XYZ file of C-alpha atoms in Angstrom:
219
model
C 0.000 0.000 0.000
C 1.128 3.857 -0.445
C 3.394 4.449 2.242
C 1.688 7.920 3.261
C -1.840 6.178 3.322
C -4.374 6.164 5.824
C -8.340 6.366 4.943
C -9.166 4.458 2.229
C -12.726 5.499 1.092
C -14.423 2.340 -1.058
C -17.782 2.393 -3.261
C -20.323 0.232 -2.489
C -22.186 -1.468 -5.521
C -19.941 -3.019 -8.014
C -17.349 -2.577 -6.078
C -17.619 -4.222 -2.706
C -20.685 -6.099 -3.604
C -22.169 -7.801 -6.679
C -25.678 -6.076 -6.753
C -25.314 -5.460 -10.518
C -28.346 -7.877 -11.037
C -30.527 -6.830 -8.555
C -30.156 -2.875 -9.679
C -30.515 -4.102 -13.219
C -33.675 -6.018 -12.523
C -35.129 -3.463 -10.215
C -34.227 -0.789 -13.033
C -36.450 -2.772 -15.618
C -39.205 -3.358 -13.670
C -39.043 0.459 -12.729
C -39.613 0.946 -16.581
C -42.148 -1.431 -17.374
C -44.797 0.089 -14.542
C -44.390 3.058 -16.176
C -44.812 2.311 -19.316
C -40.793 3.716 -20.013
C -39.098 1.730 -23.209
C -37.411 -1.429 -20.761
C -33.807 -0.938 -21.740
C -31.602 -3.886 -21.851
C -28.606 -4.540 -19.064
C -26.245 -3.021 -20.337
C -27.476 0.348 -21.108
C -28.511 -0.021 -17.573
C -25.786 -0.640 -16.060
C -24.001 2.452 -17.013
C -25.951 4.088 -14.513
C -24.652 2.607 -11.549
C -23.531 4.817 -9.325
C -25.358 7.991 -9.640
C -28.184 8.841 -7.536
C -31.515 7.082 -8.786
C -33.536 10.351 -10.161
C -30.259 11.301 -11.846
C -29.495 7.683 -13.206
C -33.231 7.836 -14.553
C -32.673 11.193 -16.240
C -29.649 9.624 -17.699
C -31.961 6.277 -18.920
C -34.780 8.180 -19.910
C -33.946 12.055 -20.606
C -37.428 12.675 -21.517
C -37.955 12.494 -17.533
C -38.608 15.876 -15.876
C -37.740 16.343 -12.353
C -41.202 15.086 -11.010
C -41.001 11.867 -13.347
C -37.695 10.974 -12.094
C -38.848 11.516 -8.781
C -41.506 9.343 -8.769
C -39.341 6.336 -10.784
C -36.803 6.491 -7.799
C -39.754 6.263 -5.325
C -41.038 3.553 -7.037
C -37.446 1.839 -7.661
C -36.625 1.584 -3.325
C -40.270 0.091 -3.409
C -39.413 -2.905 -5.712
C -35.651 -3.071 -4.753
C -37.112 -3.997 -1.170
C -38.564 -6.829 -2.506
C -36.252 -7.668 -4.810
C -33.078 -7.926 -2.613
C -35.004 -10.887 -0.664
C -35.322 -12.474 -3.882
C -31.402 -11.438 -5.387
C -29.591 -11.407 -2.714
C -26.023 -9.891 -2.991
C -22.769 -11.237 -2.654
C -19.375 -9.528 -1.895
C -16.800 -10.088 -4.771
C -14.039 -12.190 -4.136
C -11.649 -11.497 -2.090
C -13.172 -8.459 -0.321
C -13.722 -9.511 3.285
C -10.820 -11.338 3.432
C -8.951 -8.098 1.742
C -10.493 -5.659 4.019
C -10.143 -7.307 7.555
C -6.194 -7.739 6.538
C -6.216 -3.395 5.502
C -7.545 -2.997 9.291
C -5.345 -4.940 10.868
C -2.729 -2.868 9.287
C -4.137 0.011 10.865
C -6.199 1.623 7.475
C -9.162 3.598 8.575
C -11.773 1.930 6.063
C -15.056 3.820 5.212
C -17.649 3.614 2.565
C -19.126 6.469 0.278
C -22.301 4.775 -1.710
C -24.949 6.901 -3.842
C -27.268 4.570 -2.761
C -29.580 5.828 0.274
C -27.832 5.661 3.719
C -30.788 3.312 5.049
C -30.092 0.796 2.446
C -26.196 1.029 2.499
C -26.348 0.533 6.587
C -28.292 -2.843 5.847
C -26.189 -4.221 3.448
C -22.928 -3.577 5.780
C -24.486 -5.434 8.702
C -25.863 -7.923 6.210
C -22.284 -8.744 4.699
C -20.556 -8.623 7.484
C -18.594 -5.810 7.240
C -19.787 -3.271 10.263
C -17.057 -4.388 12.585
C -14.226 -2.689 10.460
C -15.981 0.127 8.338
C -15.996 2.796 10.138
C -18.107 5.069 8.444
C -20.853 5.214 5.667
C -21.720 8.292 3.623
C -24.783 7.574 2.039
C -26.553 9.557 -1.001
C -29.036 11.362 1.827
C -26.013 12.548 3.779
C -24.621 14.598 1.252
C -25.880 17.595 -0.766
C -23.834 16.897 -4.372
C -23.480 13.184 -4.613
C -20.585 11.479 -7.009
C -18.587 12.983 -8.907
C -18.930 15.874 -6.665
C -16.365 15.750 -4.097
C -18.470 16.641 -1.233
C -19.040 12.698 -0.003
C -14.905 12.585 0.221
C -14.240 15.662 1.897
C -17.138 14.685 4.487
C -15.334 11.711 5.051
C -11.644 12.935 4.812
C -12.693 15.774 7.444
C -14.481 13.449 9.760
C -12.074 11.160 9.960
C -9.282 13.832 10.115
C -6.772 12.856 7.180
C -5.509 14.719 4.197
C -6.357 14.098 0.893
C -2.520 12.870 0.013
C -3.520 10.561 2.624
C -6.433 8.885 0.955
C -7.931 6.637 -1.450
C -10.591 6.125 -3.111
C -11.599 2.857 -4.690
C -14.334 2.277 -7.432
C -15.864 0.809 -10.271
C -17.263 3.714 -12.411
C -15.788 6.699 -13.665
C -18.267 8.995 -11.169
C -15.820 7.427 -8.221
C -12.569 8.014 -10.257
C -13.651 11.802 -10.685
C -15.040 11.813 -7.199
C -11.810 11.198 -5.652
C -9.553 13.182 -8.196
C -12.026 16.100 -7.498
C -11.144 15.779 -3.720
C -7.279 15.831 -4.865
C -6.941 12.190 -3.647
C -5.740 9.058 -4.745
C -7.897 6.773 -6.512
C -8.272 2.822 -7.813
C -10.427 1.675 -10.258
C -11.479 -1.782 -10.680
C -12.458 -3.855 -13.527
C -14.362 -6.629 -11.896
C -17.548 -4.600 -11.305
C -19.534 -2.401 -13.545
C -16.550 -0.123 -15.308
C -14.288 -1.290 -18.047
C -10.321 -0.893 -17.651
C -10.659 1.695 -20.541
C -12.969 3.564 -18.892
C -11.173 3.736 -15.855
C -7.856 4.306 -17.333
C -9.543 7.430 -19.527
C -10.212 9.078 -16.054
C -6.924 9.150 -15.084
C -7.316 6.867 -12.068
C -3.934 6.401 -10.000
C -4.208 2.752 -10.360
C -6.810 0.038 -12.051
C -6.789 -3.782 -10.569
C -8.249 -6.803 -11.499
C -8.561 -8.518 -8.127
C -9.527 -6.831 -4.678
C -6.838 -8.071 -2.939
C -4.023 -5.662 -5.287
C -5.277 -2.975 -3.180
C -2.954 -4.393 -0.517
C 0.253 -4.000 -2.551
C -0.619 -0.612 -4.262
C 2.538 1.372 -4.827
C 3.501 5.004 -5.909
C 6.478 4.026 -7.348
């Protein structure tokens, strides 16, 4: 790891966990109640990451404010029922990964655009609430990803510089999070974000496998 590093600040979906289906579905069925063109996975997929009314705006630009409201209400509505159904996983590699990073001493929090209600269930769910030590969810911020705002929050509350910190994603909204902060930042290809993608944002360093975060080096 970066010899200066301390607070390594990790996305959620796609990037810890494998909820790619379960967004994806939800998504769809978001579409079909109201009466939206159903768009296939893919196209989907590219919105992972950004706050629901804004990844609906993205889907479906026709959407005004009010229509992308009510698609995001009506998205947590389904995804409850949904994640009963499609339960997610964490990738490979992650828990294992993570609980070696804190006992190195690595201050290990999340920042998620998904809602802070659903992001606190699916750390206690996975297992991870004993070594995260906080979660910045998409109602605790003003400007969600790439906006820097969730990575300052974190860098201040936790009291580390931004030469201090990384940030770790699968999308180019984490990469340009993080670089908007002035921190470090990992991409990684397993989750929702090609390499190419990641690579065109300039990201410090891209990895296949979760546990490369643990020999990440400057030079």
């Amino acid at each position: 790891m970066i010899p200066q590093m301390k607070l390594i600040i990790l996305d959620f979906d796609g990037t810890l966990c494998d909820t790619r289906s379960t967004i994806v579905k939800t998504l769809q069925m978001t579409m079909q109640h109201f009466e939206l063109e159903v768009l296939d996975e893919q196209t989907c997929a590219t919105s992972i990451g950004l706050p629901l009314k804004e990844a609906f705006q993205k889907l479906h630009p026709q959407l005004d404010d009010e229509e992308a409201t009510a698609c995001a209400d009506t998205y947590r509505i389904i995804f409850e029922d949904n994640k009963d159904a499609l339960k997610p996983k964490l990738f490979p590699e992650v828990l294992e990964t993570l609980r070696e990073l804190a006992a190195r001493g690595y201050d290990l929090t999340i920042a998620s655009s998904r809602s802070n209600k659903s992001l606190l269930g699916f750390v206690e769910e996975t297992g991870l609430s004993d070594i995260i030590s906080m979660v910045v969810g998409a109602n605790d911020v003003v400007n969600a990803k790439p906006h820097p705002e969730p990575v300052l929050k974190i860098m201040e509350a936790r009291g580390v510089k931004a030469v201090e910190t990384l940030v770790v994603g699968d999308m180019h909204y984490d990469i340009n999070m993080g670089r908007n902060a002035g921190a470090y930042t990992c991409g990684v290809t397993y989750g929702n974000g090609s390499r190419e993608e990641l690579e065109g944002c300039n990201a410090d360093f891209v990895i296949d496998r979760f546990s490369e975060l643990i020999s990440l080096n400057l030079n």
